[in-house]
C-alpha positions as protocol buffer text, in pm:
chain_id: "A"
residue {
  index: 1
  type: MET
  ca { x: -2673 y: 10126 z: 17862 }
}
residue {
  index: 2
  type: ARG
  ca { x: -2625 y: 10439 z: 18082 }
}
residue {
  index: 3
  type: PRO
  ca { x: -2927 y: 10351 z: 18304 }
}
residue {
  index: 4
  type: ARG
  ca { x: -2779 y: 10002 z: 18360 }
}
residue {
  index: 5
  type: TYR
  ca { x: -2443 y: 10154 z: 18451 }
}
residue {
  index: 6
  type: ALA
  ca { x: -2611 y: 10422 z: 18675 }
}
residue {
  index: 7
  type: ALA
  ca { x: -2780 y: 10138 z: 18862 }
}
residue {
  index: 8
  type: GLN
  ca { x: -2441 y: 9965 z: 18906 }
}
residue {
  index: 9
  type: ILE
  ca { x: -2290 y: 10289 z: 19037 }
}
residue {
  index: 10
  type: ARG
  ca { x: -2579 y: 10340 z: 19283 }
}
residue {
  index: 11
  type: ALA
  ca { x: -2528 y: 9977 z: 19406 }
}
residue {
  index: 12
  type: GLY
  ca { x: -2156 y: 10039 z: 19447 }
}
residue {
  index: 13
  type: VAL
  ca { x: -2036 y: 9773 z: 19211 }
}
residue {
  index: 14
  type: ALA
  ca { x: -1936 y: 9978 z: 18903 }
}
residue {
  index: 15
  type: VAL
  ca { x: -1565 y: 9971 z: 18810 }
}
residue {
  index: 16
  type: CYS
  ca { x: -1407 y: 10197 z: 18542 }
}
residue {
  index: 17
  type: VAL
  ca { x: -1316 y: 10002 z: 18228 }
}
residue {
  index: 18
  type: ASP
  ca { x: -1016 y: 10234 z: 18177 }
}
residue {
  index: 19
  type: CYS
  ca { x: -852 y: 10254 z: 18524 }
}
residue {
  index: 20
  type: GLY
  ca { x: -1017 y: 9966 z: 18714 }
}
residue {
  index: 21
  type: ARG
  ca { x: -1116 y: 10197 z: 19015 }
}
residue {
  index: 22
  type: PRO
  ca { x: -1465 y: 10216 z: 19148 }
}
residue {
  index: 23
  type: ILE
  ca { x: -1703 y: 10473 z: 19019 }
}
residue {
  index: 24
  type: THR
  ca { x: -1895 y: 10620 z: 19303 }
}
residue {
  index: 25
  type: THR
  ca { x: -2237 y: 10790 z: 19327 }
}
residue {
  index: 26
  type: GLY
  ca { x: -2212 y: 11145 z: 19215 }
}
residue {
  index: 27
  type: GLN
  ca { x: -1913 y: 11099 z: 18994 }
}
residue {
  index: 28
  type: VAL
  ca { x: -1970 y: 11183 z: 18618 }
}
residue {
  index: 29
  type: PHE
  ca { x: -1923 y: 10891 z: 18391 }
}
residue {
  index: 30
  type: ASP
  ca { x: -1919 y: 10794 z: 18031 }
}
residue {
  index: 31
  type: VAL
  ca { x: -1982 y: 10469 z: 17856 }
}
residue {
  index: 32
  type: GLY
  ca { x: -1645 y: 10349 z: 17734 }
}
residue {
  index: 33
  type: HIS
  ca { x: -1505 y: 10072 z: 17521 }
}
residue {
  index: 34
  type: ARG
  ca { x: -1311 y: 9790 z: 17693 }
}
residue {
  index: 35
  type: VAL
  ca { x: -1122 y: 9741 z: 17367 }
}
residue {
  index: 36
  type: SER
  ca { x: -1065 y: 10080 z: 17208 }
}
residue {
  index: 37
  type: VAL
  ca { x: -1222 y: 10156 z: 16875 }
}
residue {
  index: 38
  type: SER
  ca { x: -887 y: 10217 z: 16702 }
}
residue {
  index: 39
  type: LYS
  ca { x: -745 y: 9884 z: 16832 }
}
residue {
  index: 40
  type: ALA
  ca { x: -1064 y: 9703 z: 16746 }
}
residue {
  index: 41
  type: LYS
  ca { x: -1047 y: 9845 z: 16396 }
}
residue {
  index: 42
  type: ALA
  ca { x: -686 y: 9736 z: 16357 }
}
residue {
  index: 43
  type: GLU
  ca { x: -793 y: 9387 z: 16462 }
}
residue {
  index: 44
  type: GLY
  ca { x: -1073 y: 9381 z: 16192 }
}
residue {
  index: 45
  type: TRP
  ca { x: -1373 y: 9421 z: 16423 }
}
residue {
  index: 46
  type: THR
  ca { x: -1694 y: 9547 z: 16269 }
}
residue {
  index: 47
  type: ARG
  ca { x: -1876 y: 9843 z: 16427 }
}
residue {
  index: 48
  type: PRO
  ca { x: -2144 y: 9624 z: 16576 }
}
residue {
  index: 49
  type: MET
  ca { x: -1868 y: 9413 z: 16742 }
}
residue {
  index: 50
  type: MET
  ca { x: -1710 y: 9731 z: 16883 }
}
residue {
  index: 51
  type: ASP
  ca { x: -2036 y: 9851 z: 17021 }
}
residue {
  index: 52
  type: ALA
  ca { x: -2158 y: 9523 z: 17158 }
}
residue {
  index: 53
  type: PRO
  ca { x: -2264 y: 9533 z: 17527 }
}
residue {
  index: 54
  type: GLU
  ca { x: -1980 y: 9296 z: 17615 }
}
residue {
  index: 55
  type: ASN
  ca { x: -1727 y: 9560 z: 17489 }
}
residue {
  index: 56
  type: LEU
  ca { x: -1892 y: 9852 z: 17667 }
}
residue {
  index: 57
  type: GLY
  ca { x: -1866 y: 9948 z: 18037 }
}
residue {
  index: 58
  type: PRO
  ca { x: -1882 y: 10253 z: 18273 }
}
residue {
  index: 59
  type: SER
  ca { x: -1580 y: 10476 z: 18266 }
}
residue {
  index: 60
  type: HIS
  ca { x: -1492 y: 10790 z: 18475 }
}
residue {
  index: 61
  type: ARG
  ca { x: -1537 y: 11073 z: 18232 }
}
residue {
  index: 62
  type: ALA
  ca { x: -1179 y: 11194 z: 18293 }
}
residue {
  index: 63
  type: CYS
  ca { x: -1037 y: 10852 z: 18220 }
}
residue {
  index: 64
  type: ASN
  ca { x: -1243 y: 10814 z: 17901 }
}
residue {
  index: 65
  type: ARG
  ca { x: -1160 y: 11146 z: 17759 }
}
residue {
  index: 66
  type: SER
  ca { x: -793 y: 11113 z: 17865 }
}
residue {
  index: 67
  type: ALA
  ca { x: -759 y: 10780 z: 17687 }
}
residue {
  index: 68
  type: GLY
  ca { x: -909 y: 10928 z: 17363 }
}
residue {
  index: 69
  type: GLY
  ca { x: -680 y: 11228 z: 17394 }
}
residue {
  index: 70
  type: LYS
  ca { x: -370 y: 11018 z: 17424 }
}
residue {
  index: 71
  type: MET
  ca { x: -465 y: 10804 z: 17127 }
}
residue {
  index: 72
  type: GLY
  ca { x: -525 y: 11130 z: 16912 }
}
residue {
  index: 73
  type: ALA
  ca { x: -188 y: 11270 z: 17023 }
}
residue {
  index: 74
  type: ALA
  ca { x: -9 y: 10946 z: 16935 }
}
residue {
  index: 75
  type: LYS
  ca { x: -168 y: 10943 z: 16586 }
}
residue {
  index: 76
  type: GLN
  ca { x: -53 y: 11307 z: 16522 }
}
residue {
  index: 77
  type: ALA
  ca { x: 302 y: 11241 z: 16651 }
}
residue {
  index: 78
  type: LYS
  ca { x: 319 y: 10935 z: 16421 }
}
residue {
  index: 79
  type: ALA
  ca { x: 191 y: 11129 z: 16114 }
}
residue {
  index: 80
  type: LYS
  ca { x: 440 y: 11407 z: 16195 }
}
residue {
  index: 81
  type: ALA
  ca { x: 722 y: 11152 z: 16215 }
}
residue {
  index: 82
  type: ASP
  ca { x: 619 y: 10984 z: 15896 }
}
residue {
  index: 83
  type: ASP
  ca { x: 597 y: 11321 z: 15707 }
}
residue {
  index: 84
  type: THR
  ca { x: 910 y: 11347 z: 15498 }
}
residue {
  index: 85
  type: ARG
  ca { x: 859 y: 11727 z: 15458 }
}
residue {
  index: 86
  type: TRP
  ca { x: 901 y: 11785 z: 15830 }
}
residue {
  index: 87
  type: LEU
  ca { x: 1269 y: 11847 z: 15919 }
}
residue {
  index: 88
  type: PRO
  ca { x: 1341 y: 11789 z: 16296 }
}
residue {
  index: 89
  type: TRP
  ca { x: 1611 y: 12041 z: 16395 }
}
C-alpha cells in the first residue's frame, strides 16, 4: 500500500485520512485506518475488514501517532475511573 500512497503524494492528490489536509512530497507518512481499529472492533469488524484497502489511506505520521496516543490515554483514563480502588482526592 505504501508505494501506491507514495505515488499519490508525488502526484499531489494524497489527503490525510486523519486530518483531511494534503500530504506533500517530502512529508513523512504512515498508512492509517479510516475507521480506527478500536472503533471497528467495537462494531464487530474482523481483522481482514479492518485492514481492507478501502479502510486504509495515507496519514501524516504526526496525525496517525497522535490519534493512537489519544485513544490510549482515553482507555487509561476510563480504566482509572472504573477502578474502585482509586480514590480521587
